[in-house]
Amino acid sequence: MNLLLVDDEADLVSALAERLSLRGIEADFATDGDAAADKVRARAYDVAVLDMKMPGLSGLDLKQKLQRLRPGLRFIFMTGHGSEEDFRAGSSEAAGYLVKPVRIEDLIAAVNQALAAGPG
Amino acid sequence: MGLFDRLRPAFWNGAVKGGPYRSLFNYRRLWRLSVALLAAVSVTPLCIMTVIDYGVTKRAVTQENLHRTAITTSNTRRTLSYFLDERLAALNFAAREESYAALARPERLAGLLADLKAAFGGFMDLGVIDDAGRQAAYVGPYDLLGIDYSSQEWFKRTVESGYCISDVFLGFRNVPHLVVSVRANRPEGGFFVLRAAVDTQRINDILAGLDLSGSGDAFLVNHAGILQTMSRSHGSVLERLALPVPARAERTEVYGTGDGENSLIIGYAYLEGTPLVLMVVKRQAELMQPWYALRLDLVGFLGGSVLAILVVILGVATFMVEKIFVADQTRVTTLHQMEHTNRMASIGRLAAGVAHEINNPLAVINEQAGLLKDLAVLAKAPPPPERLSGIVDTILASVERAGAITKRLLSFARHQDVHIEPVNVGKAAGEVLGFLAKEAEYRRIAVAVEAPDDLPAIESDRGKIQQILLNLVNNAFQAMDDGGRLVLRVFAPDPDCVAISVADNGCGIPAADVKRIFEPFFSTKKKKGGTGLGLSITYGLVQELGGDLAVESELGKGSTFTVTLPLVKGAACEPSARG
């Protein structure tokens, strides 16, 4: 299982990636849209976990971009905002929608659910 | 408690409630002004009308008095002229009807006198004088037979002009009398004069019978100013009249003389063909009696009216100012509540953004702490101490980040009451932008603050300035699409002021709306949930700080709102200063 974590908070994604690897889940991370796109081009990930709000490219826009690069990639959104608007967009566009701060167990459960649901 | 204290309206001492709008108006001044204005516009015309009416009525009464005097004088002149002419005509008739010889006979002359007395009356005696001036025949109460009249004035005039009406004189009989005489030619040549003394009592009766008000006086004088008849208050017969004899006039004349208590109205007429002048003298003061009564009524009416008007004006002005005062007080309270609501709404709006902002460091803490635990529980080898210390440092940095956000929010919410302190406008702008930095970042809005360091701090209310800027910046954000540009510029338009302009490159405001944007409940964002109170409240806040809020906008190009604030609250500031 390969995960890509994208969030502008480097301290968050790096720690999360390490925690996931400690649990045997291989996770890469990127802190902006361009780096994420590069990584997606280079490697086939099963699930991408995206922050909804990032400077420049928003989570939704990034999702479109990554989907074009690798159709079949599954997405989970993470957000610190939790607004109604965000929730509607995030939950309809992605396999999972999580509000920060996220418990790692919830994230793993969401990833597993996304994988079980099949390609997005 | 004095009477005034009980009557004193509520607005007299200004607002009871405190608050920033306390001195909205000076109600006492408003009240004074309205009382003065109302009194001026209602009492002045009344006074002017009264003065005009006073003058007109006085003139009318005076004219009426002059007119009445003229009529009395004229009528009396006619009566007297007729009386004398009638006597003269009768004498003339007798002199032509009878021969000198017949008249020279005392019996015939006595008969004639008896006839004249019976037919006309007013004759006292009758005499026939020959052309030498000697009285040839006489009937009457005096012994005047044979007296030589050739040197008498009246005889000379009779001889000269055929008749004479003399003035009153003593003559040979030494009794004041008036003579009427005619000259008649004798068929055999020469002439004789028929002369009669007229009973002056008849003239006195005519004059006494006049209806003259009060101490009015009517009498005859001759051209030399010697009284010819009795007068009530201007002397006796043959005494000199104290008043000057009026100048000769063809018709009846009237004039006023003297002033004050002693002023007189004098009517006079020269009796044609006689040396006599009729004078009617009345006292002005007596004639003006009705006028004095009228004047009292007039002044009384004026005083009463003015009093009534003043009472009504005082009542109405007090009532109206009281109503305005109550309405203003309600408005002040509402404004205050509105401002508070706006503030709370701002905080509410901020809360969503703030929650997101706090969530980010919390999420970092969450992951870092989780990692710490994972390293302890799941890692095969214990992590080196530097690694642990690095993780803790990251956690502490995130805590500090979250703390800064909550502190900022608290500092904004705390400023409820007016608190004047030195405020650096550039710094305040930075604080406000702190709330919106993330939103700007996400929406790729470039925010620039141009605040020179050398600008002075202003004495003002930090909370209100924050609120003003937050409202303006929020508005700018709403006006702009993603990727817009916002420039906040702090500058000093003049040495007494500091201004800050908030310029966006958003949608702009239609020219027709620019004038109305500060009106309460005017909103261009009604559909998007705008209340239409934001700018109105912002405007109110700026006014409250003694400043000015100006706007320049171009549709499609953006808007610039400029807040100009005085260095010291309450000081004057050029309101036209623009960014």
XYZ file of C-alpha atoms in Angstrom:
699
model
C 0.000 0.000 0.000
C 1.462 3.326 -1.112
C 0.237 6.617 0.302
C 0.979 10.187 -0.730
C 0.400 12.898 1.881
C 0.090 16.506 0.694
C -0.113 19.395 3.151
C 1.587 22.773 3.332
C 2.500 22.063 6.988
C 5.803 20.197 6.626
C 5.929 19.341 10.351
C 2.551 17.683 10.031
C 3.054 15.594 6.916
C 6.577 14.493 7.806
C 5.491 13.254 11.228
C 2.407 11.600 9.774
C 4.477 9.829 7.127
C 6.862 8.545 9.756
C 4.057 7.334 11.974
C 2.447 5.512 9.079
C 5.728 3.860 8.156
C 6.137 2.758 11.782
C 2.804 1.025 11.241
C 4.043 -0.588 8.055
C 2.301 1.704 5.646
C 4.574 3.229 3.055
C 3.878 6.948 2.870
C 5.525 9.732 0.894
C 4.763 13.386 1.464
C 4.815 16.663 -0.416
C 4.226 20.214 0.832
C 2.865 21.814 -2.329
C 0.973 20.910 -5.494
C 3.946 20.836 -7.846
C 5.988 18.487 -5.651
C 2.906 16.266 -5.300
C 2.451 16.125 -9.071
C 6.098 15.211 -9.521
C 5.772 12.386 -7.038
C 2.574 11.088 -8.650
C 4.271 11.094 -12.034
C 7.232 9.164 -10.622
C 5.340 6.515 -8.702
C 1.976 4.786 -8.665
C 0.248 5.544 -5.371
C -2.893 3.827 -4.136
C -4.282 6.718 -2.113
C -3.511 10.458 -1.934
C -4.347 12.312 1.275
C -4.791 16.020 0.450
C -5.236 19.138 2.555
C -8.269 21.063 1.347
C -6.708 24.500 1.788
C -3.245 25.171 0.593
C -1.651 28.334 -0.655
C -1.912 28.559 -4.403
C -3.533 25.368 -5.554
C -6.484 24.202 -3.430
C -7.024 20.561 -2.511
C -9.854 20.200 -5.015
C -7.766 21.634 -7.850
C -4.844 19.419 -6.936
C -7.141 16.398 -6.960
C -8.222 17.181 -10.545
C -4.632 17.547 -11.580
C -3.454 14.324 -9.957
C -6.443 12.431 -11.290
C -5.513 13.473 -14.797
C -1.945 12.270 -14.200
C -3.016 8.976 -12.731
C -6.624 7.979 -13.188
C -7.726 5.433 -10.636
C -5.898 7.124 -7.801
C -8.060 7.315 -4.691
C -8.332 10.492 -2.608
C -8.929 11.374 1.002
C -9.335 15.042 2.067
C -8.092 16.501 5.294
C -9.215 19.931 6.358
C -8.692 22.312 9.215
C -11.690 24.397 8.211
C -14.647 22.056 8.440
C -17.060 24.464 6.805
C -20.290 23.226 5.256
C -19.030 24.148 1.799
C -15.773 22.265 2.292
C -17.540 19.229 3.650
C -19.927 18.991 0.706
C -17.178 19.367 -1.884
C -14.738 17.133 -0.026
C -17.063 14.266 0.778
C -18.576 14.108 -2.708
C -15.276 14.388 -4.547
C -13.253 11.969 -2.428
C -13.456 8.605 -0.787
C -12.872 10.119 2.640
C -13.139 13.429 4.440
C -11.369 14.033 7.728
C -11.253 17.094 9.935
C -7.942 17.998 11.537
C -6.583 17.114 13.986
C -6.946 13.524 12.768
C -6.430 10.398 14.868
C -4.076 8.138 13.007
C -6.404 5.185 13.483
C -9.166 7.127 11.742
C -6.837 7.913 8.863
C -5.789 4.273 8.458
C -9.437 3.211 8.614
C -10.337 5.766 5.936
C -7.454 4.574 3.749
C -8.529 0.986 4.104
C -12.107 1.916 3.310
C -10.957 3.791 0.221
C -8.942 0.832 -0.959
C -11.846 -1.529 -0.304
C -14.195 0.686 -2.296
C -12.048 0.207 -5.370
C -10.458 2.710 -7.744
C -11.825 6.280 -7.555
C -37.299 71.405 44.620
C -37.944 74.738 42.969
C -40.646 75.438 40.417
C -38.077 75.543 37.620
C -36.702 72.161 38.659
C -40.172 70.705 38.383
C -40.864 72.334 35.012
C -37.413 71.657 33.618
C -37.631 69.256 30.670
C -35.572 66.082 30.590
C -33.247 67.300 27.861
C -32.118 70.355 29.828
C -29.074 68.654 31.281
C -28.313 66.617 28.174
C -28.189 62.870 27.864
C -28.740 60.842 30.983
C -27.127 57.758 29.533
C -23.438 57.779 28.850
C -21.830 56.361 25.798
C -19.963 57.587 22.782
C -22.919 59.435 21.241
C -23.701 61.277 24.457
C -23.221 64.738 23.012
C -25.116 64.131 19.785
C -26.786 67.547 20.016
C -26.907 70.471 22.379
C -30.604 70.274 23.147
C -30.623 73.360 25.312
C -29.195 75.343 22.436
C -31.647 73.722 20.038
C -34.480 74.669 22.354
C -33.260 78.243 22.751
C -32.808 78.575 19.027
C -36.265 77.277 18.205
C -37.902 79.456 20.855
C -36.023 82.506 19.581
C -36.814 81.789 15.945
C -40.466 80.968 16.528
C -40.872 84.015 18.746
C -39.137 86.239 16.221
C -41.225 85.110 13.261
C -44.516 85.310 15.122
C -44.067 88.298 17.423
C -42.182 90.567 15.013
C -44.952 90.768 12.388
C -47.488 91.292 15.158
C -45.460 94.153 16.596
C -44.904 95.680 13.163
C -48.624 95.434 12.392
C -49.455 97.003 15.725
C -47.021 99.857 15.162
C -48.434 100.426 11.687
C -51.989 100.249 12.977
C -51.034 102.576 15.814
C -49.720 105.141 13.348
C -52.604 104.754 10.910
C -55.260 105.032 13.596
C -53.560 107.996 15.185
C -53.337 109.723 11.841
C -56.956 108.894 11.112
C -58.131 110.291 14.456
C -56.051 113.435 13.942
C -57.384 113.855 10.415
C -60.896 113.308 11.649
C -60.427 116.021 14.284
C -59.012 118.452 11.743
C -61.839 117.629 9.381
C -64.508 118.121 11.977
C -62.979 121.419 13.057
C -62.895 122.512 9.439
C -66.561 121.644 8.981
C -67.571 123.452 12.165
C -65.559 126.512 11.146
C -66.909 126.498 7.638
C -70.524 126.139 8.730
C -70.182 128.850 11.333
C -68.567 131.169 8.837
C -71.508 130.674 6.532
C -73.971 131.336 9.328
C -72.182 134.491 10.444
C -71.706 135.799 6.899
C -75.339 135.164 6.206
C -76.354 136.897 9.410
C -74.360 140.024 8.597
C -75.251 140.004 4.894
C -78.902 139.683 5.755
C -78.715 142.722 8.038
C -76.802 144.613 5.388
C -79.341 143.697 2.704
C -82.267 144.715 4.897
C -80.651 148.072 5.581
C -79.863 148.501 1.918
C -83.443 147.812 1.000
C -84.746 150.312 3.569
C -82.341 153.042 2.430
C -83.469 152.647 -1.178
C -87.155 152.273 -0.361
C -87.444 155.284 1.898
C -86.516 158.882 1.033
C -84.024 160.835 3.122
C -86.775 163.133 4.235
C -88.903 160.288 5.415
C -86.039 158.641 7.224
C -84.975 161.861 8.828
C -88.321 161.869 10.605
C -87.881 160.158 13.949
C -91.384 158.545 13.856
C -90.707 156.943 10.460
C -87.199 155.874 11.569
C -88.636 154.383 14.755
C -91.251 152.583 12.656
C -88.573 151.229 10.379
C -86.489 150.031 13.329
C -89.527 148.328 14.770
C -90.176 146.636 11.376
C -86.556 145.556 11.032
C -86.500 144.168 14.545
C -89.714 142.312 13.918
C -88.748 141.010 10.455
C -85.051 140.252 10.915
C -84.092 140.894 14.505
C -80.594 141.652 15.680
C -80.846 145.449 15.232
C -80.188 147.611 18.265
C -80.662 151.123 16.896
C -80.919 153.015 13.634
C -79.463 156.316 12.538
C -79.460 158.503 9.441
C -76.304 160.465 8.763
C -76.132 163.211 6.156
C -73.303 163.554 3.660
C -71.402 165.793 6.075
C -71.215 163.040 8.583
C -73.693 164.458 11.080
C -76.340 162.176 12.524
C -79.572 163.713 11.295
C -81.929 161.211 12.895
C -81.505 158.479 15.501
C -83.690 155.958 17.233
C -82.250 153.731 19.896
C -81.252 153.507 23.544
C -78.419 156.050 23.348
C -78.407 159.773 22.949
C -76.454 160.111 19.761
C -78.418 162.715 17.746
C -76.255 165.353 16.027
C -72.973 163.536 16.553
C -70.417 164.039 13.846
C -69.224 160.724 12.384
C -67.198 162.208 9.528
C -63.910 161.180 11.116
C -65.066 157.637 11.923
C -63.441 154.825 9.972
C -66.696 153.035 9.204
C -68.247 156.296 7.814
C -65.354 156.894 5.488
C -65.545 153.321 4.199
C -69.300 153.550 3.712
C -68.939 156.716 1.688
C -66.156 155.124 -0.270
C -67.574 151.704 -1.080
C -71.323 152.161 -0.523
C -71.581 149.906 2.546
C -69.593 148.872 5.623
C -69.599 146.151 8.208
C -67.364 147.374 10.969
C -65.474 145.468 13.605
C -66.523 145.770 17.204
C -65.646 149.076 18.841
C -66.747 151.283 21.743
C -67.676 154.377 19.713
C -69.467 157.412 21.176
C -71.795 155.236 23.235
C -68.761 153.607 24.908
C -70.307 150.152 24.584
C -68.824 147.422 22.378
C -70.929 147.190 19.247
C -70.747 146.455 15.557
C -72.039 148.727 12.884
C -73.669 147.939 9.557
C -74.166 150.898 7.257
C -75.172 151.652 3.659
C -74.898 154.736 1.546
C -77.910 155.892 -0.477
C -77.956 158.659 -3.077
C -80.523 161.391 -2.754
C -82.468 162.279 -5.924
C -81.791 165.943 -5.352
C -78.047 165.320 -5.149
C -75.742 164.295 -2.358
C -76.235 161.170 -0.260
C -77.059 159.951 3.149
C -75.926 156.982 5.207
C -78.297 154.591 6.976
C -76.555 152.987 9.871
C -77.572 150.307 12.352
C -75.825 148.824 15.369
C -76.019 145.058 15.265
C -76.773 143.215 18.431
C -73.459 141.347 19.107
C -75.359 139.115 21.505
C -76.884 137.411 18.496
C -73.406 136.662 17.204
C -72.366 135.452 20.642
C -75.423 133.197 20.666
C -74.503 131.715 17.317
C -70.963 131.038 18.513
C -72.090 129.740 21.880
C -74.563 127.433 20.190
C -71.805 125.547 18.428
C -71.289 121.995 19.514
C -67.661 122.159 20.552
C -66.215 119.292 22.532
C -64.820 119.996 25.998
C -63.117 123.322 26.330
C -63.463 124.132 22.655
C -63.757 127.805 21.854
C -65.201 129.784 18.946
C -64.854 133.558 18.607
C -64.295 136.422 16.221
C -61.184 138.565 16.031
C -60.447 141.448 13.761
C -57.456 141.526 11.464
C -55.408 143.264 14.149
C -55.965 140.401 16.583
C -58.476 142.153 18.887
C -61.175 139.844 20.203
C -64.592 140.768 18.844
C -66.690 138.412 20.888
C -66.382 136.672 24.222
C -64.086 133.692 24.281
C -63.981 130.993 26.901
C -60.292 130.855 27.446
C -58.658 133.336 25.130
C -59.748 136.646 26.584
C -62.694 138.975 26.677
C -64.160 141.385 24.113
C -61.699 143.983 22.783
C -58.773 142.304 24.474
C -55.801 141.227 22.404
C -55.809 137.566 21.421
C -52.796 135.690 22.741
C -52.656 133.569 19.614
C -51.297 135.018 16.379
C -53.885 135.966 13.778
C -53.652 133.406 10.998
C -52.649 134.571 7.561
C -55.398 135.625 5.202
C -57.021 132.770 3.312
C -59.920 132.628 0.878
C -61.279 129.419 2.335
C -61.650 127.780 5.672
C -58.331 126.531 6.977
C -57.301 124.272 9.821
C -53.929 123.852 11.442
C -52.361 122.369 14.532
C -50.130 124.327 16.850
C -47.986 123.661 19.900
C -47.269 120.212 21.190
C -47.837 118.028 24.170
C -50.539 118.992 26.629
C -51.061 122.464 25.157
C -51.313 121.560 21.527
C -54.292 123.142 19.799
C -56.265 122.591 16.644
C -57.251 125.923 15.135
C -59.803 126.354 12.413
C -60.298 129.850 10.937
C -62.043 131.651 8.176
C -61.955 135.278 7.039
C -65.505 136.636 6.762
C -65.747 138.123 3.292
C -66.416 141.886 3.193
C -65.767 142.329 6.913
C -62.711 142.933 9.087
C -63.656 139.828 11.038
C -61.967 136.454 11.325
C -63.782 133.480 12.765
C -61.592 131.232 14.872
C -62.484 127.825 16.293
C -59.906 126.624 18.801
C -59.926 123.122 20.256
C -57.602 121.355 22.596
C -55.803 118.491 20.887
C -55.643 116.538 24.140
C -59.438 116.511 24.497
C -60.020 115.571 20.901
C -57.602 112.692 21.237
C -59.437 111.142 24.200
C -61.028 108.367 22.100
C -57.635 107.725 20.617
C -56.078 107.296 24.036
C -58.696 104.693 24.915
C -58.075 102.925 21.620
C -54.342 103.048 22.211
C -54.766 101.363 25.563
C -56.821 98.616 23.901
C -54.188 98.214 21.214
C -51.289 97.918 23.634
C -53.293 95.607 25.869
C -54.167 93.387 22.922
C -50.546 93.318 21.782
C -49.313 92.431 25.236
C -51.920 89.698 25.621
C -51.208 88.244 22.201
C -47.456 88.249 22.711
C -47.900 86.548 26.065
C -50.180 83.901 24.567
C -47.828 83.328 21.627
C -44.816 82.994 23.920
C -46.621 80.510 26.126
C -47.595 78.421 23.082
C -44.102 78.654 21.600
C -42.477 77.636 24.863
C -44.843 74.714 25.106
C -44.425 73.598 21.504
C -40.635 74.035 21.473
C -40.256 72.148 24.731
C -42.509 69.384 23.454
C -40.698 69.070 20.127
C -37.188 69.190 21.578
C -38.265 66.679 24.198
C -39.482 64.368 21.421
C -36.253 64.805 19.476
C -34.299 64.170 22.629
C -36.182 60.961 23.370
C -35.852 59.830 19.746
C -32.134 60.598 19.799
C -31.663 58.729 23.022
C -33.378 55.731 21.485
C -31.241 56.113 18.395
C -28.093 56.327 20.473
C -29.024 53.149 22.267
C -29.849 51.433 18.979
C -26.623 52.632 17.387
C -24.712 51.340 20.346
C -26.418 47.983 20.114
C -25.935 47.898 16.374
C -22.262 48.591 16.771
C -21.984 45.851 19.324
C -23.868 43.450 17.051
C -21.570 44.341 14.179
C -18.593 43.654 16.370
C -19.956 40.340 17.448
C -20.737 39.478 13.844
C -17.170 40.350 12.866
C -15.895 38.107 15.599
C -18.271 35.349 14.467
C -17.071 35.706 10.913
C -13.516 35.615 12.111
C -14.153 32.617 14.296
C -14.406 30.223 11.345
C -11.098 31.433 9.963
C -9.532 31.420 13.392
C -10.715 27.884 14.055
C -9.016 26.781 10.870
C -5.888 28.639 11.767
C -5.761 27.094 15.213
C -6.520 23.695 13.799
C -3.349 23.707 11.767
C -0.916 24.014 14.706
C -3.149 21.634 16.666
C -2.862 19.105 13.866
C 0.913 19.534 13.899
C 0.969 19.034 17.670
C -1.273 16.027 17.223
C 1.063 14.374 14.748
C 4.257 15.313 16.555
C 2.944 14.050 19.882
C 1.612 10.918 18.180
C 5.037 10.410 16.607
C 6.647 10.802 20.007
C 4.414 8.093 21.347
C 4.930 5.900 18.287
C 8.690 6.217 18.601
C 8.440 5.088 22.203
C 6.017 2.265 21.554
C 6.522 1.085 17.988
C 10.169 1.890 17.154
C 12.666 -0.941 17.309
C 15.407 1.244 18.706
C 14.851 4.166 21.103
C 15.265 7.469 19.270
C 18.276 9.670 19.981
C 17.664 12.523 22.444
C 18.235 15.186 19.720
C 15.370 13.694 17.766
C 13.068 13.858 20.800
C 14.110 17.409 21.621
C 13.462 18.426 17.971
C 9.945 16.980 18.127
C 9.210 18.779 21.408
C 10.529 22.037 19.939
C 8.161 21.674 17.016
C 5.301 21.053 19.425
C 6.213 24.128 21.476
C 6.476 26.263 18.336
C 2.992 25.139 17.282
C 1.605 25.892 20.726
C 3.072 29.353 20.464
C 1.513 29.765 17.025
C -1.933 28.802 18.330
C -1.445 31.010 21.359
C -0.675 34.008 19.168
C -3.910 33.480 17.253
C -6.059 33.217 20.376
C -4.362 36.254 21.885
C -5.121 38.273 18.772
C -8.756 37.288 18.855
C -8.998 38.055 22.545
C -7.416 41.460 22.117
C -10.005 42.237 19.471
C -12.961 41.047 21.497
C -11.772 42.737 24.655
C -12.069 46.339 23.434
C -15.692 46.933 24.264
C -15.583 50.239 26.039
C -14.082 53.438 24.820
C -10.457 53.519 25.786
C -8.308 56.341 24.495
C -4.628 55.491 24.190
C -1.801 56.181 21.751
C -2.462 54.012 18.714
C -0.026 53.289 15.912
C -2.324 53.014 12.916
C 0.174 50.927 10.924
C 0.436 48.448 13.777
C -3.325 48.280 14.141
C -3.566 47.527 10.434
C -1.030 44.717 10.895
C -3.093 43.240 13.751
C -6.236 43.253 11.672
C -4.503 41.743 8.671
C -3.242 38.953 10.942
C -6.798 37.610 11.054
C -7.071 37.547 7.327
C -3.571 36.477 6.361
C -4.541 32.843 5.855
C -7.586 33.712 3.807
C -5.407 36.003 1.715
C -2.927 33.197 1.281
C -5.536 30.692 0.212
C -7.174 33.122 -2.163
C -3.806 34.315 -3.467
C -4.655 37.888 -2.527
C -1.528 40.004 -2.304
C -1.698 42.241 0.741
C 0.722 45.126 1.088
C 1.002 47.522 3.995
C 2.817 50.781 3.398
C 3.321 52.374 6.799
C 6.313 54.690 7.236
C 7.886 54.346 10.673
C 8.083 58.077 11.277
C 4.303 58.600 11.432
C 3.088 59.720 14.842
C 0.782 57.624 16.984
C -2.719 59.060 17.388
C -4.713 59.495 20.569
C -7.652 57.275 19.843
C -9.522 54.064 20.572
C -7.613 51.012 19.386
C -10.673 48.729 19.437
C -12.667 51.053 17.222
C -9.797 51.550 14.789
C -9.410 47.773 14.566
C -13.114 47.414 13.963
C -13.057 50.105 11.256
C -10.114 48.491 9.490
C -11.518 45.000 9.832
C -14.809 46.106 8.287
C -13.014 47.842 5.417
C -10.584 44.983 4.776
C -13.408 42.425 4.983
C -15.373 44.480 2.458
C -12.329 44.648 0.199
C -11.869 40.870 0.412
C -15.504 40.370 -0.532
C -15.157 42.742 -3.460
C -12.123 40.968 -4.878
C -11.784 37.733 -6.813
C -9.053 35.277 -5.922
C -5.701 36.670 -6.861
C -6.577 40.275 -6.111
C -4.369 42.951 -4.627
C -5.023 44.898 -1.436
C -2.907 47.878 -0.440
C -3.116 49.516 2.957
C -1.300 52.802 3.040
C -0.767 54.910 6.130
C 0.153 58.532 5.546
C -0.201 62.016 7.023
C -2.363 64.264 4.805
C -1.527 67.184 7.098
C 0.443 67.574 10.316
C -2.655 67.166 12.526
C -3.929 63.969 10.967
C -3.083 60.442 10.086
C -4.924 58.681 7.303
C -5.083 55.098 6.213
C -6.353 54.050 2.844
C -7.623 50.586 2.017
C -7.382 50.087 -1.737
C -8.567 46.967 -3.535
C -8.700 46.079 -7.190
C -12.087 44.401 -6.854
C -15.429 44.926 -8.515
C -15.794 48.609 -7.534
C -19.017 50.438 -6.734
C -21.409 51.873 -9.357
C -21.314 55.663 -9.332
C -25.011 55.793 -8.463
C -24.422 53.715 -5.340
C -21.329 55.522 -4.065
C -23.418 58.230 -2.454
C -25.575 55.709 -0.665
C -23.098 53.155 0.601
C -22.866 54.762 4.047
C -26.630 54.719 4.497
C -27.888 52.162 6.969
C -29.472 49.068 5.352
C -28.113 49.929 1.926
C -26.383 46.847 0.623
C -25.176 45.579 -2.725
C -24.676 42.157 -1.195
C -28.216 41.590 0.079
C -28.483 38.281 -1.734
C -25.249 37.142 -0.194
C -26.486 37.944 3.283
C -25.204 41.506 3.677
C -27.089 43.491 6.300
C -26.271 46.878 4.837
C -24.976 47.982 8.214
C -21.239 47.382 7.860
C -20.244 50.609 6.145
C -22.882 52.600 7.978
C -21.446 51.451 11.284
C -17.911 51.976 10.021
C -18.867 55.513 9.071
C -20.402 56.030 12.516
C -17.258 54.728 14.180
C -15.021 57.036 12.157
C -17.248 59.996 13.015
C -17.152 59.012 16.618
C -13.372 59.165 16.560
C -13.633 62.648 15.064
C -12.409 61.519 11.680
C -13.660 61.302 8.158
C -14.340 58.401 5.836
C -14.054 58.993 2.099
C -14.455 56.674 -0.814
C -13.229 56.659 -4.385
C -14.379 53.902 -6.621
C -14.403 52.909 -10.227
C -16.626 50.121 -11.422
C -14.542 47.094 -12.358
C -11.298 48.660 -11.231
C -11.606 48.766 -7.494
C -12.331 51.008 -4.544
C -10.247 53.022 -2.132
C -11.618 53.836 1.295
C -9.660 56.468 3.186
C -10.034 56.982 6.912
C -8.636 60.271 8.140
C -8.200 60.535 11.891
C -7.063 63.493 13.997
C -3.901 63.092 16.035
C -5.865 64.058 19.114
C -9.498 62.980 19.387
C -11.771 65.971 19.007
C -9.225 68.105 17.134
C -10.163 69.464 13.752
C -9.015 67.641 10.689
C -9.228 68.503 7.022
C -12.139 66.366 5.903
C -11.162 66.629 2.256
C -7.895 64.813 2.767
C -7.746 61.888 0.408
C -5.290 59.071 -0.063
